[in-house]
PDB file of C-alpha atoms in Angstrom:
ATOM      1  CA  UNK K  10     150.092  62.920  93.841  1.00  0.00           C
ATOM      2  CA  UNK K  11     152.017  64.780  91.145  1.00  0.00           C
ATOM      3  CA  UNK K  12     155.786  64.817  91.274  1.00  0.00           C
ATOM      4  CA  UNK K  13     158.094  67.800  91.089  1.00  0.00           C
ATOM      5  CA  UNK K  14     161.473  67.416  89.422  1.00  0.00           C
ATOM      6  CA  UNK K  15     164.403  69.755  89.394  1.00  0.00           C
ATOM      7  CA  UNK K  16     166.600  70.355  86.345  1.00  0.00           C
ATOM      8  CA  UNK K  17     169.539  72.744  85.921  1.00  0.00           C
ATOM      9  CA  UNK K  18     170.706  74.351  82.689  1.00  0.00           C
ATOM     10  CA  UNK K  19     174.375  75.103  82.172  1.00  0.00           C
ATOM     11  CA  UNK K  20     176.242  76.322  79.103  1.00  0.00           C
ATOM     12  CA  UNK K  21     178.343  79.182  77.793  1.00  0.00           C
ATOM     13  CA  UNK K  22     176.973  82.745  77.930  1.00  0.00           C
ATOM     14  CA  UNK K  23     174.581  83.189  75.010  1.00  0.00           C
ATOM     15  CA  UNK K  24     173.727  79.502  74.642  1.00  0.00           C
ATOM     16  CA  UNK K  25     170.065  80.277  75.329  1.00  0.00           C
ATOM     17  CA  UNK K  26     169.473  79.342  78.982  1.00  0.00           C
ATOM     18  CA  UNK K  27     167.547  82.465  79.994  1.00  0.00           C
ATOM     19  CA  UNK K  28     165.560  82.542  76.735  1.00  0.00           C
ATOM     20  CA  UNK K  29     164.703  78.876  77.062  1.00  0.00           C
ATOM     21  CA  UNK K  30     163.394  79.178  80.638  1.00  0.00           C
ATOM     22  CA  UNK K  31     161.453  82.347  79.799  1.00  0.00           C
ATOM     23  CA  UNK K  32     159.829  80.593  76.834  1.00  0.00           C
ATOM     24  CA  UNK K  33     158.954  77.401  78.705  1.00  0.00           C
ATOM     25  CA  UNK K  34     157.887  78.629  82.120  1.00  0.00           C
ATOM     26  CA  UNK K  35     154.203  78.699  83.042  1.00  0.00           C
ATOM     27  CA  UNK K  36     154.994  81.250  85.741  1.00  0.00           C
ATOM     28  CA  UNK K  37     156.699  84.585  85.294  1.00  0.00           C
ATOM     29  CA  UNK K  38     160.345  83.523  85.412  1.00  0.00           C
ATOM     30  CA  UNK K  39     162.691  84.860  88.037  1.00  0.00           C
ATOM     31  CA  UNK K  40     165.811  86.271  86.483  1.00  0.00           C
ATOM     32  CA  UNK K  41     168.931  87.929  87.790  1.00  0.00           C
ATOM     33  CA  UNK K  42     170.284  89.539  84.656  1.00  0.00           C
ATOM     34  CA  UNK K  43     172.551  92.579  84.830  1.00  0.00           C
ATOM     35  CA  UNK K  44     174.247  94.657  82.150  1.00  0.00           C
ATOM     36  CA  UNK K  45     177.494  93.170  80.825  1.00  0.00           C
ATOM     37  CA  UNK K  46     180.672  95.124  81.543  1.00  0.00           C
ATOM     38  CA  UNK K  47     183.189  93.046  79.594  1.00  0.00           C
ATOM     39  CA  UNK K  48     183.767  91.783  76.041  1.00  0.00           C
ATOM     40  CA  UNK K  49     180.526  89.796  76.264  1.00  0.00           C
ATOM     41  CA  UNK K  50     178.800  93.129  75.624  1.00  0.00           C
ATOM     42  CA  UNK K  51     179.636  92.673  71.935  1.00  0.00           C
ATOM     43  CA  UNK K  52     177.457  89.558  71.927  1.00  0.00           C
ATOM     44  CA  UNK K  53     174.601  90.580  74.229  1.00  0.00           C
ATOM     45  CA  UNK K  54     173.584  93.363  76.577  1.00  0.00           C
ATOM     46  CA  UNK K  55     172.802  91.414  79.742  1.00  0.00           C
ATOM     47  CA  UNK K  56     174.026  88.317  81.533  1.00  0.00           C
ATOM     48  CA  UNK K  57     172.739  86.136  84.381  1.00  0.00           C
ATOM     49  CA  UNK K  58     174.736  86.493  87.605  1.00  0.00           C
ATOM     50  CA  UNK K  59     172.816  84.230  89.997  1.00  0.00           C
ATOM     51  CA  UNK K  60     170.092  82.110  88.424  1.00  0.00           C
ATOM     52  CA  UNK K  61     166.976  81.950  86.296  1.00  0.00           C
ATOM     53  CA  UNK K  62     163.987  80.055  87.642  1.00  0.00           C
ATOM     54  CA  UNK K  63     160.856  78.844  85.930  1.00  0.00           C
ATOM     55  CA  UNK K  64     158.328  76.005  86.137  1.00  0.00           C
ATOM     56  CA  UNK K  65     156.930  73.747  83.442  1.00  0.00           C
ATOM     57  CA  UNK K  66     153.938  71.402  83.761  1.00  0.00           C
ATOM     58  CA  UNK K  67     154.345  67.953  82.254  1.00  0.00           C
ATOM     59  CA  UNK K  68     151.536  66.089  80.501  1.00  0.00           C
ATOM     60  CA  UNK K  69     151.369  63.441  83.258  1.00  0.00           C
ATOM     61  CA  UNK K  70     150.647  66.052  85.917  1.00  0.00           C
ATOM     62  CA  UNK K  71     154.251  66.321  87.018  1.00  0.00           C
ATOM     63  CA  UNK K  72     156.107  69.580  87.249  1.00  0.00           C
ATOM     64  CA  UNK K  73     159.626  70.545  86.194  1.00  0.00           C
ATOM     65  CA  UNK K  74     161.499  73.200  88.123  1.00  0.00           C
ATOM     66  CA  UNK K  75     163.938  74.833  85.737  1.00  0.00           C
ATOM     67  CA  UNK K  76     167.106  76.465  87.076  1.00  0.00           C
ATOM     68  CA  UNK K  77     169.413  78.329  84.706  1.00  0.00           C
ATOM     69  CA  UNK K  78     172.941  78.961  85.946  1.00  0.00           C
ATOM     70  CA  UNK K  79     175.338  81.706  84.822  1.00  0.00           C
ATOM     71  CA  UNK K  80     177.594  80.752  81.922  1.00  0.00           C
ATOM     72  CA  UNK K  81     180.862  82.202  83.221  1.00  0.00           C
ATOM     73  CA  UNK K  82     183.212  79.889  85.136  1.00  0.00           C
ATOM     74  CA  UNK K  83     183.520  82.420  87.964  1.00  0.00           C
ATOM     75  CA  UNK K  84     179.910  81.605  88.964  1.00  0.00           C
ATOM     76  CA  UNK K  85     180.504  77.861  89.297  1.00  0.00           C
ATOM     77  CA  UNK K  86     179.622  78.061  92.992  1.00  0.00           C
ATOM     78  CA  UNK K  87     175.974  78.575  91.972  1.00  0.00           C
ATOM     79  CA  UNK K  88     175.835  74.875  91.105  1.00  0.00           C
ATOM     80  CA  UNK K  89     176.215  74.119  94.821  1.00  0.00           C
ATOM     81  CA  UNK K  90     173.197  76.333  95.487  1.00  0.00           C
ATOM     82  CA  UNK K  91     170.911  74.252  93.239  1.00  0.00           C
ATOM     83  CA  UNK K  92     172.617  70.853  93.555  1.00  0.00           C
ATOM     84  CA  UNK K  93     170.292  69.230  96.142  1.00  0.00           C
ATOM     85  CA  UNK K  94     167.522  67.202  94.546  1.00  0.00           C
ATOM     86  CA  UNK K  95     168.608  67.669  90.940  1.00  0.00           C
ATOM     87  CA  UNK K  96     167.421  64.866  88.685  1.00  0.00           C
ATOM     88  CA  UNK K  97     169.606  66.023  85.862  1.00  0.00           C
ATOM     89  CA  UNK K  98     171.483  68.734  84.030  1.00  0.00           C
ATOM     90  CA  UNK K  99     171.037  70.081  80.518  1.00  0.00           C
ATOM     91  CA  UNK K 100     174.250  71.333  78.955  1.00  0.00           C
ATOM     92  CA  UNK K 101     173.063  73.813  76.326  1.00  0.00           C
ATOM     93  CA  UNK K 102     175.249  74.517  73.312  1.00  0.00           C
ATOM     94  CA  UNK K 103     174.678  77.340  70.841  1.00  0.00           C
ATOM     95  CA  UNK K 104     175.108  75.107  67.805  1.00  0.00           C
ATOM     96  CA  UNK K 105     175.280  77.931  65.257  1.00  0.00           C
ATOM     97  CA  UNK K 106     177.781  80.099  67.110  1.00  0.00           C
ATOM     98  CA  UNK K 107     181.370  80.032  65.779  1.00  0.00           C
ATOM     99  CA  UNK K 108     182.444  79.559  69.407  1.00  0.00           C
ATOM    100  CA  UNK K 109     179.762  76.972  70.179  1.00  0.00           C
ATOM    101  CA  UNK K 110     182.113  74.006  70.413  1.00  0.00           C
ATOM    102  CA  UNK K 111     184.737  75.898  72.410  1.00  0.00           C
ATOM    103  CA  UNK K 112     182.043  77.107  74.800  1.00  0.00           C
ATOM    104  CA  UNK K 113     180.770  73.560  75.214  1.00  0.00           C
ATOM    105  CA  UNK K 114     184.295  72.297  75.804  1.00  0.00           C
ATOM    106  CA  UNK K 115     184.966  74.928  78.469  1.00  0.00           C
ATOM    107  CA  UNK K 116     181.663  74.231  80.213  1.00  0.00           C
ATOM    108  CA  UNK K 117     182.500  70.532  80.252  1.00  0.00           C
ATOM    109  CA  UNK K 118     185.881  71.276  81.823  1.00  0.00           C
ATOM    110  CA  UNK K 119     184.433  73.610  84.458  1.00  0.00           C
ATOM    111  CA  UNK K 120     181.609  71.247  85.492  1.00  0.00           C
ATOM    112  CA  UNK K 121     183.323  67.861  84.909  1.00  0.00           C
ATOM    113  CA  UNK K 122     183.259  66.964  88.602  1.00  0.00           C
ATOM    114  CA  UNK K 123     179.555  67.801  88.955  1.00  0.00           C
ATOM    115  CA  UNK K 124     178.600  66.006  85.736  1.00  0.00           C
ATOM    116  CA  UNK K 125     180.094  62.749  87.009  1.00  0.00           C
ATOM    117  CA  UNK K 126     177.534  62.760  89.827  1.00  0.00           C
ATOM    118  CA  UNK K 127     174.285  63.563  88.013  1.00  0.00           C
ATOM    119  CA  UNK K 128     172.658  62.442  84.737  1.00  0.00           C
ATOM    120  CA  UNK K 129     173.081  64.999  81.982  1.00  0.00           C
ATOM    121  CA  UNK K 130     172.275  65.515  78.320  1.00  0.00           C
ATOM    122  CA  UNK K 131     173.952  67.771  75.793  1.00  0.00           C
ATOM    123  CA  UNK K 132     171.350  69.830  73.935  1.00  0.00           C
ATOM    124  CA  UNK K 133     172.520  71.355  70.650  1.00  0.00           C
ATOM    125  CA  UNK K 134     170.347  74.440  70.640  1.00  0.00           C
ATOM    126  CA  UNK K 135     169.549  76.713  67.668  1.00  0.00           C
ATOM    127  CA  UNK K 136     170.643  73.754  65.590  1.00  0.00           C
ATOM    128  CA  UNK K 137     169.185  74.790  62.208  1.00  0.00           C
ATOM    129  CA  UNK K 138     172.221  75.603  60.074  1.00  0.00           C
ATOM    130  CA  UNK K 139     174.737  74.190  62.521  1.00  0.00           C
ATOM    131  CA  UNK K 140     178.130  73.240  61.055  1.00  0.00           C
ATOM    132  CA  UNK K 141     178.480  69.685  59.813  1.00  0.00           C
ATOM    133  CA  UNK K 142     180.387  67.482  62.204  1.00  0.00           C
ATOM    134  CA  UNK K 143     179.471  69.365  65.375  1.00  0.00           C
ATOM    135  CA  UNK K 144     177.577  66.428  66.974  1.00  0.00           C
ATOM    136  CA  UNK K 145     180.518  64.131  66.217  1.00  0.00           C
ATOM    137  CA  UNK K 146     183.014  66.630  67.651  1.00  0.00           C
ATOM    138  CA  UNK K 147     180.873  66.976  70.787  1.00  0.00           C
ATOM    139  CA  UNK K 148     180.652  63.209  71.096  1.00  0.00           C
ATOM    140  CA  UNK K 149     184.419  62.857  70.750  1.00  0.00           C
ATOM    141  CA  UNK K 150     185.017  65.489  73.428  1.00  0.00           C
ATOM    142  CA  UNK K 151     182.610  63.690  75.772  1.00  0.00           C
ATOM    143  CA  UNK K 152     184.426  60.401  75.201  1.00  0.00           C
ATOM    144  CA  UNK K 153     187.821  62.005  75.831  1.00  0.00           C
ATOM    145  CA  UNK K 154     186.506  63.328  79.128  1.00  0.00           C
ATOM    146  CA  UNK K 155     184.956  59.965  79.987  1.00  0.00           C
ATOM    147  CA  UNK K 156     181.631  61.708  80.416  1.00  0.00           C
ATOM    148  CA  UNK K 157     179.202  59.742  78.250  1.00  0.00           C
ATOM    149  CA  UNK K 158     175.930  61.547  77.609  1.00  0.00           C
ATOM    150  CA  UNK K 159     173.158  61.606  74.996  1.00  0.00           C
ATOM    151  CA  UNK K 160     173.334  64.416  72.459  1.00  0.00           C
ATOM    152  CA  UNK K 161     170.030  65.923  71.324  1.00  0.00           C
ATOM    153  CA  UNK K 162     169.323  68.588  68.732  1.00  0.00           C
ATOM    154  CA  UNK K 163     166.654  70.898  70.089  1.00  0.00           C
ATOM    155  CA  UNK K 164     164.963  74.232  69.926  1.00  0.00           C
ATOM    156  CA  UNK K 165     165.116  74.788  73.663  1.00  0.00           C
ATOM    157  CA  UNK K 166     162.236  77.305  73.509  1.00  0.00           C
ATOM    158  CA  UNK K 167     159.819  74.588  72.356  1.00  0.00           C
ATOM    159  CA  UNK K 168     157.911  72.636  74.979  1.00  0.00           C
ATOM    160  CA  UNK K 169     157.942  69.282  73.106  1.00  0.00           C
ATOM    161  CA  UNK K 170     161.735  69.488  72.867  1.00  0.00           C
ATOM    162  CA  UNK K 171     161.969  70.190  76.590  1.00  0.00           C
ATOM    163  CA  UNK K 172     159.670  67.231  77.265  1.00  0.00           C
ATOM    164  CA  UNK K 173     162.024  65.106  75.142  1.00  0.00           C
ATOM    165  CA  UNK K 174     164.993  66.276  77.215  1.00  0.00           C
ATOM    166  CA  UNK K 175     163.135  65.503  80.451  1.00  0.00           C
ATOM    167  CA  UNK K 176     162.207  62.039  79.183  1.00  0.00           C
ATOM    168  CA  UNK K 177     165.849  61.360  78.378  1.00  0.00           C
ATOM    169  CA  UNK K 178     166.905  62.476  81.856  1.00  0.00           C
ATOM    170  CA  UNK K 179     164.276  60.214  83.451  1.00  0.00           C
ATOM    171  CA  UNK K 180     165.596  57.309  81.389  1.00  0.00           C
ATOM    172  CA  UNK K 181     169.144  58.052  82.533  1.00  0.00           C
ATOM    173  CA  UNK K 182     167.939  58.354  86.107  1.00  0.00           C
ATOM    174  CA  UNK K 183     166.174  54.980  85.942  1.00  0.00           C
ATOM    175  CA  UNK K 184     169.275  53.383  84.494  1.00  0.00           C
ATOM    176  CA  UNK K 185     171.584  54.991  87.049  1.00  0.00           C
ATOM    177  CA  UNK K 186     169.464  53.686  89.901  1.00  0.00           C
ATOM    178  CA  UNK K 187     170.805  50.239  89.150  1.00  0.00           C
ATOM    179  CA  UNK K 188     174.325  51.368  89.800  1.00  0.00           C
ATOM    180  CA  UNK K 189     174.295  54.515  91.906  1.00  0.00           C
ATOM    181  CA  UNK K 190     171.476  54.492  94.457  1.00  0.00           C
ATOM    182  CA  UNK K 191     171.181  52.023  97.361  1.00  0.00           C
ATOM    183  CA  UNK K 192     168.270  49.625  97.029  1.00  0.00           C
ATOM    184  CA  UNK K 193     166.210  51.084  99.843  1.00  0.00           C
ATOM    185  CA  UNK K 194     166.129  54.464  98.099  1.00  0.00           C
ATOM    186  CA  UNK K 195     165.391  53.088  94.625  1.00  0.00           C
TER     187      UNK K 195
ATOM    188  CA  UNK P  23     180.013 104.915  82.409  1.00  0.00           C
ATOM    189  CA  UNK P  24     183.518 103.676  81.659  1.00  0.00           C
ATOM    190  CA  UNK P  25     185.893 103.341  84.563  1.00  0.00           C
ATOM    191  CA  UNK P  26     189.562 104.270  84.324  1.00  0.00           C
ATOM    192  CA  UNK P  27     192.665 103.434  86.335  1.00  0.00           C
ATOM    193  CA  UNK P  28     192.314 106.879  87.908  1.00  0.00           C
ATOM    194  CA  UNK P  29     188.821 105.947  89.124  1.00  0.00           C
ATOM    195  CA  UNK P  30     190.265 102.739  90.520  1.00  0.00           C
ATOM    196  CA  UNK P  31     193.017 104.574  92.409  1.00  0.00           C
ATOM    197  CA  UNK P  32     190.510 106.977  93.964  1.00  0.00           C
ATOM    198  CA  UNK P  33     188.219 104.099  94.887  1.00  0.00           C
ATOM    199  CA  UNK P  34     191.071 102.205  96.548  1.00  0.00           C
ATOM    200  CA  UNK P  35     191.761 105.275  98.698  1.00  0.00           C
ATOM    201  CA  UNK P  36     188.151 105.219  99.898  1.00  0.00           C
ATOM    202  CA  UNK P  37     188.321 101.480 100.583  1.00  0.00           C
ATOM    203  CA  UNK P  38     191.522 101.941 102.586  1.00  0.00           C
ATOM    204  CA  UNK P  39     189.861 104.728 104.532  1.00  0.00           C
ATOM    205  CA  UNK P  40     186.965 102.398 105.398  1.00  0.00           C
ATOM    206  CA  UNK P  41     189.290  99.545 106.362  1.00  0.00           C
ATOM    207  CA  UNK P  42     191.199 101.879 108.707  1.00  0.00           C
ATOM    208  CA  UNK P  43     188.133 103.445 110.350  1.00  0.00           C
ATOM    209  CA  UNK P  44     185.986 100.387 110.948  1.00  0.00           C
ATOM    210  CA  UNK P  45     187.186  97.742 113.393  1.00  0.00           C
ATOM    211  CA  UNK P  46     186.994  94.083 112.500  1.00  0.00           C
ATOM    212  CA  UNK P  47     187.134  94.541 108.734  1.00  0.00           C
ATOM    213  CA  UNK P  48     188.677  91.460 107.086  1.00  0.00           C
ATOM    214  CA  UNK P  49     188.372  92.636 103.523  1.00  0.00           C
ATOM    215  CA  UNK P  50     186.794  95.356 101.389  1.00  0.00           C
ATOM    216  CA  UNK P  51     186.118  95.145  97.698  1.00  0.00           C
ATOM    217  CA  UNK P  52     184.408  96.931  94.856  1.00  0.00           C
ATOM    218  CA  UNK P  53     182.867  94.422  92.466  1.00  0.00           C
ATOM    219  CA  UNK P  54     181.412  95.095  89.038  1.00  0.00           C
ATOM    220  CA  UNK P  55     177.734  94.185  88.740  1.00  0.00           C
ATOM    221  CA  UNK P  56     178.538  91.171  86.554  1.00  0.00           C
ATOM    222  CA  UNK P  57     180.822  89.691  89.160  1.00  0.00           C
ATOM    223  CA  UNK P  58     184.353  90.823  88.394  1.00  0.00           C
ATOM    224  CA  UNK P  59     186.671  92.565  90.874  1.00  0.00           C
ATOM    225  CA  UNK P  60     187.315  96.263  90.279  1.00  0.00           C
ATOM    226  CA  UNK P  61     189.266  97.350  93.377  1.00  0.00           C
ATOM    227  CA  UNK P  62     190.037  95.689  96.656  1.00  0.00           C
ATOM    228  CA  UNK P  63     191.718  95.992 100.018  1.00  0.00           C
ATOM    229  CA  UNK P  64     191.299  92.331 100.759  1.00  0.00           C
ATOM    230  CA  UNK P  65     192.742  90.402 103.642  1.00  0.00           C
ATOM    231  CA  UNK P  66     194.719  87.186 103.453  1.00  0.00           C
ATOM    232  CA  UNK P  67     192.994  84.094 102.187  1.00  0.00           C
ATOM    233  CA  UNK P  68     190.229  85.870 100.287  1.00  0.00           C
ATOM    234  CA  UNK P  69     189.801  84.806  96.672  1.00  0.00           C
ATOM    235  CA  UNK P  70     188.900  88.174  95.193  1.00  0.00           C
ATOM    236  CA  UNK P  71     187.505  86.727  91.953  1.00  0.00           C
ATOM    237  CA  UNK P  72     185.120  84.451  93.811  1.00  0.00           C
ATOM    238  CA  UNK P  73     184.283  87.179  96.351  1.00  0.00           C
ATOM    239  CA  UNK P  74     183.251  89.532  93.516  1.00  0.00           C
ATOM    240  CA  UNK P  75     181.181  86.865  91.748  1.00  0.00           C
ATOM    241  CA  UNK P  76     179.400  85.870  94.958  1.00  0.00           C
ATOM    242  CA  UNK P  77     178.740  89.502  95.847  1.00  0.00           C
ATOM    243  CA  UNK P  78     177.078  90.193  92.511  1.00  0.00           C
ATOM    244  CA  UNK P  79     175.024  86.973  92.708  1.00  0.00           C
ATOM    245  CA  UNK P  80     173.766  87.804  96.197  1.00  0.00           C
ATOM    246  CA  UNK P  81     172.888  91.375  95.297  1.00  0.00           C
ATOM    247  CA  UNK P  82     171.068  90.283  92.130  1.00  0.00           C
ATOM    248  CA  UNK P  83     169.125  87.609  94.027  1.00  0.00           C
ATOM    249  CA  UNK P  84     168.255  90.062  96.804  1.00  0.00           C
ATOM    250  CA  UNK P  85     167.042  92.612  94.267  1.00  0.00           C
ATOM    251  CA  UNK P  86     164.948  89.975  92.467  1.00  0.00           C
ATOM    252  CA  UNK P  87     163.332  88.740  95.676  1.00  0.00           C
ATOM    253  CA  UNK P  88     162.422  92.285  96.734  1.00  0.00           C
ATOM    254  CA  UNK P  89     161.043  92.986  93.254  1.00  0.00           C
ATOM    255  CA  UNK P  90     158.908  89.829  93.363  1.00  0.00           C
ATOM    256  CA  UNK P  91     157.584  90.810  96.787  1.00  0.00           C
ATOM    257  CA  UNK P  92     156.940  94.422  95.735  1.00  0.00           C
ATOM    258  CA  UNK P  93     159.311  95.570  98.466  1.00  0.00           C
ATOM    259  CA  UNK P  94     161.104  98.226  96.443  1.00  0.00           C
ATOM    260  CA  UNK P  95     164.723  98.627  95.496  1.00  0.00           C
ATOM    261  CA  UNK P  96     167.482  96.954  97.467  1.00  0.00           C
ATOM    262  CA  UNK P  97     169.300  99.273  99.848  1.00  0.00           C
ATOM    263  CA  UNK P  98     171.863  96.918 101.342  1.00  0.00           C
ATOM    264  CA  UNK P  99     172.274  93.244 102.029  1.00  0.00           C
ATOM    265  CA  UNK P 100     173.561  91.735 105.268  1.00  0.00           C
ATOM    266  CA  UNK P 101     174.651  88.121 105.580  1.00  0.00           C
ATOM    267  CA  UNK P 102     175.359  87.056 109.166  1.00  0.00           C
ATOM    268  CA  UNK P 103     177.502  84.036 109.900  1.00  0.00           C
ATOM    269  CA  UNK P 104     178.735  82.432 113.101  1.00  0.00           C
ATOM    270  CA  UNK P 105     182.247  83.681 112.423  1.00  0.00           C
ATOM    271  CA  UNK P 106     181.730  86.725 110.263  1.00  0.00           C
ATOM    272  CA  UNK P 107     179.436  89.136 108.477  1.00  0.00           C
ATOM    273  CA  UNK P 108     179.126  90.305 104.917  1.00  0.00           C
ATOM    274  CA  UNK P 109     177.622  93.678 104.003  1.00  0.00           C
ATOM    275  CA  UNK P 110     176.824  94.557 100.388  1.00  0.00           C
ATOM    276  CA  UNK P 111     175.914  98.087  99.340  1.00  0.00           C
ATOM    277  CA  UNK P 112     175.227  99.316  95.816  1.00  0.00           C
ATOM    278  CA  UNK P 113     177.306 102.370  94.893  1.00  0.00           C
ATOM    279  CA  UNK P 114     175.123 105.365  94.085  1.00  0.00           C
ATOM    280  CA  UNK P 115     175.932 107.468  90.995  1.00  0.00           C
ATOM    281  CA  UNK P 116     177.468 104.468  89.237  1.00  0.00           C
ATOM    282  CA  UNK P 117     174.366 103.453  87.325  1.00  0.00           C
ATOM    283  CA  UNK P 118     174.322 100.165  89.229  1.00  0.00           C
ATOM    284  CA  UNK P 119     177.802  99.385  87.941  1.00  0.00           C
ATOM    285  CA  UNK P 120     179.589  98.879  91.267  1.00  0.00           C
ATOM    286  CA  UNK P 121     178.906  97.000  94.486  1.00  0.00           C
ATOM    287  CA  UNK P 122     180.723  97.578  97.782  1.00  0.00           C
ATOM    288  CA  UNK P 123     181.438  94.297  99.593  1.00  0.00           C
ATOM    289  CA  UNK P 124     182.621  94.436 103.211  1.00  0.00           C
ATOM    290  CA  UNK P 125     183.598  91.298 105.114  1.00  0.00           C
ATOM    291  CA  UNK P 126     183.984  91.658 108.883  1.00  0.00           C
ATOM    292  CA  UNK P 127     184.685  89.522 111.909  1.00  0.00           C
ATOM    293  CA  UNK P 128     181.670  88.564 113.995  1.00  0.00           C
ATOM    294  CA  UNK P 129     182.622  90.892 116.847  1.00  0.00           C
ATOM    295  CA  UNK P 130     182.614  93.985 114.628  1.00  0.00           C
ATOM    296  CA  UNK P 131     179.869  96.393 115.687  1.00  0.00           C
ATOM    297  CA  UNK P 132     177.130  95.987 113.113  1.00  0.00           C
ATOM    298  CA  UNK P 133     175.696  99.489 113.326  1.00  0.00           C
ATOM    299  CA  UNK P 134     179.101 101.061 112.876  1.00  0.00           C
ATOM    300  CA  UNK P 135     180.027  98.795 109.978  1.00  0.00           C
ATOM    301  CA  UNK P 136     176.725  99.475 108.228  1.00  0.00           C
ATOM    302  CA  UNK P 137     177.022 103.219 108.747  1.00  0.00           C
ATOM    303  CA  UNK P 138     180.619 103.343 107.604  1.00  0.00           C
ATOM    304  CA  UNK P 139     179.941 101.109 104.607  1.00  0.00           C
ATOM    305  CA  UNK P 140     177.107 103.410 103.523  1.00  0.00           C
ATOM    306  CA  UNK P 141     179.306 106.480 104.003  1.00  0.00           C
ATOM    307  CA  UNK P 142     182.036 104.825 101.935  1.00  0.00           C
ATOM    308  CA  UNK P 143     179.538 103.980  99.176  1.00  0.00           C
ATOM    309  CA  UNK P 144     178.362 107.597  99.069  1.00  0.00           C
ATOM    310  CA  UNK P 145     181.964 108.862  98.987  1.00  0.00           C
ATOM    311  CA  UNK P 146     182.825 106.542  96.088  1.00  0.00           C
ATOM    312  CA  UNK P 147     179.641 107.606  94.318  1.00  0.00           C
ATOM    313  CA  UNK P 148     180.739 111.229  94.732  1.00  0.00           C
ATOM    314  CA  UNK P 149     184.166 110.429  93.252  1.00  0.00           C
ATOM    315  CA  UNK P 150     182.491 108.861  90.233  1.00  0.00           C
ATOM    316  CA  UNK P 151     179.965 111.696  89.881  1.00  0.00           C
ATOM    317  CA  UNK P 152     182.666 114.359  89.878  1.00  0.00           C
ATOM    318  CA  UNK P 153     184.818 112.308  87.503  1.00  0.00           C
ATOM    319  CA  UNK P 154     181.891 111.875  85.117  1.00  0.00           C
ATOM    320  CA  UNK P 155     181.128 115.597  85.081  1.00  0.00           C
ATOM    321  CA  UNK P 156     184.701 116.791  84.638  1.00  0.00           C
TER     322      UNK P 156
END
């Protein structure tokens, strides 16, 4: 019987969460975008206020449920809505944005508590032309926060890159079972 | 539509009017569609920033579900709890910009609250319509 896995995307507004889910989903994605009313309007016209949802079939017959969460800290409560059953979180970073690192840093601060409880990867999205030293800076920030996580460079709209992210999360999940999940559940 | 402090003052008057008329109202707020507070007559212990964000999330989810089910546009949203109720109504004439959020105690009369919330939404819409034309 095929398995269904649940993954959440977090990251600053404009990091590519909605675009990524729309590009990957085999079903018409659910989105909850509304027009921006603040300074974000200079960057983009709409923003997600609840969640994006899409589904992606894996080569082994499994299925990924993709949940995209709003980027603004005021919507942090939406993590509680999708928390149950998550196998992992993808922290998307717009690697070519001048505010990419700051956005990543803020997201890490906002979700630090949640990220200590679930495997996560940092995905440097739109990475072609990203500033030199960004992966190292991201790694340093992760270390300072005592939140170790793999850092991948991806085009989050491409299925093979998403499969790579999923594989990394499964690896983390397998590893974490040794330390985090009671034996009877493993 | 850009909203001014004068709009806000007029909206607060309408919110106060609603809070006075309806019994059991714990808090009334106007939230912007992207989840920021615009005006409020909120009771003690209500985090207005979170209230606005949650209101916009709920309304957006409700609208999406109705759209997926071909059930038309969202008119209002009612969330019933053991100890309270939340009513969300989109403000007409605001281009979807504003959402009225009304939190009541559980013993508040639902029909009255719904009716008065709708009337308040229409009144605020009228304020905005007149302000836009003048």
